[in-house]
Amino acid sequence: MAFPITLHTNGRRALVAGGGSVALRKVTSLLAGGAHVCVVAPRIDPELRTLLESHGGEIADRPYRSGDIEGAFLAVAATGDDVANALVVADARARGILVCDATHPARGDFSMQAVVRVGELTFAIDTGGASPAFAKRLARELRERFGEGYGTAAKTLARMRTYVKAVLAPGERGEVLRALAELPIERLATMNPAQAEHEVEETIEHLRGHVHAPAPGTAVCASRASALAMTQARTVAARLARHGMATTILNVTTTGDRVQDRSLASIGAESLFVKELELALRDGRADYAVHSCKDLPSVLPEDMAIAAVSAREDPRDVFCSERFTDFWTLPAGARVGTSSQRRRAQLAALRDDLAYADIRGNIDTRLRKLRDGDYDAIVLAAAGLNRMRLAAAYSVPFSIEQVVPAVAQGALAVETRAGDSALAQTLREAINDETAELAVCCERAALRRLRGGCQAPIGIHARFDGARLLACGIVATLDGTRIVRAERAAPVASVEQAERLGTALAEELENAGAAEILAAAPQLPLLPLAGRLVILPRTLDRPSRIAAALRAEGADVFELHAGEEGDAGLGTRVPDILVFASSGSVAAAADYLRRLHASQLRPTVAAMGPESSAAALAAGFAPDLVAPEAAIEALLRVVRGHLLESNNS
């Protein structure tokens, strides 16, 4: 009885004795599977020879000898001579090497099946030796039936599986993964990573009603879903586990992650990578959040606190290029990518003959854009590169004096609700590095005094020299034509002393001209949906991802539950849009809709899917906007699109 397996060749040596058409088929399959193939035969088919030469295979133009099999991990006997084939089988058996006899399958250890590959999918065909021609037909029909969409769908499901493993305990995963695997292939094949994440969340909500609650003795960590953010979150979780507390990770998509077609400065808000994580803390979905400390605003909300600061990675910025050895060898006009106003200003001060351009995306995305030739060089944080173990062909750090780092660059911050003192103490014991904490407190105090955000052209860095903390800072104009610098040092042994040093450094910068530079700097634009009023009727008490996403872009979202008056909270304000996420939400807003009829107010109405649309129509509010599918992201797209369009009209 045959037992099918998948064998990973991983570049190991495979011996094929024989040079005819049968050997050609076997070699083709072995090369496709990644093996390093050696063919031994007195006469070798020209097509087989060309194939081997193009793949770096070995060729021996002579009959098989027993020593040929040495070093092989498997062998194939495919000569026209039964005696020679039997010798190959015997030699392989004597050395414990797997062997296939193409002429007498039962004499060997395995047979080689016809294989069809579609992306990450592999189909194996075994006709029991009845007909190679029939196997070819089946392979052709499989290729016709299962096109590239199936391979892409498999990649999407792999991405979903990674996300499910990050947010759910093992016992909760199976049902969700089975449901995701039943989604239409066309839908899976066209999902981008953000859509895949939202699909997982919707499936969890549908099957469970809420994201899995942690078991006793565990905590939930809110983290961005990028590879770097997950690496950082897992680092913190591992240290916390050594102090007796396990962690489940909840992935959260932030405004900075979601809006990828604009520079960070043009999005126009502080805390672009923070607010949604804090919302997860407030509504109880998470117990702590892990941030790159440089992403945190200089003043936290009153209900939030930094429980711990990690030991600091290399805080410097790094020049990365695939063609040029360092920043100084770039030719005039070279395109340099950076998303940071601080980096751009300091780099322009060093070299104003280069073209500085925005670049967005995760570290691996930015490095890929560099490799693809979109940029001649990019500048990244050394900490992220080190944590991800990534680099360009040429990766050269700038000195602190050349490019002063961002406040808290290289450190991780663990944030909790202000009242969670027991958890905060556990996190502090597991994570906090006092040296890094004092340096970061100094830098953040300077930033608070300067009233600068994380996107302002401000660099502050502090480091210990013995008991003394040395702090330096710069404030620059956006074009780098003017840079103000200052340095201060003092013995520091407490947070209060560190913050005093940071404040003194900021005052020195202000006196040297920083206040004038910052006052003249253009103000960041408002969030894109700032000032727009959205009414969102609700049927459930759990936090709404629709509300969170719209609030993150500046909208004022009024969540209206069944039986609530609505008018008391809105006053005389007229909503810009009324959003129905389900047919049940129309019923929940019945009282409010009756008052709208009476007042003759008619806001724009948006509905998610045909059921919500039909319910709204029955209530006398025919939808102006209907999401093309019953999915939260689809609804958000039409709502955002309408509000942005009305902003511009």
Coordinates of C-alpha atoms in Angstrom, one line a residue, residues 69 225 605:
I69 CA 25.6 7.2 -5.5
A225 CA 0.0 44.1 13.1
V605 CA -28.0 57.6 4.7

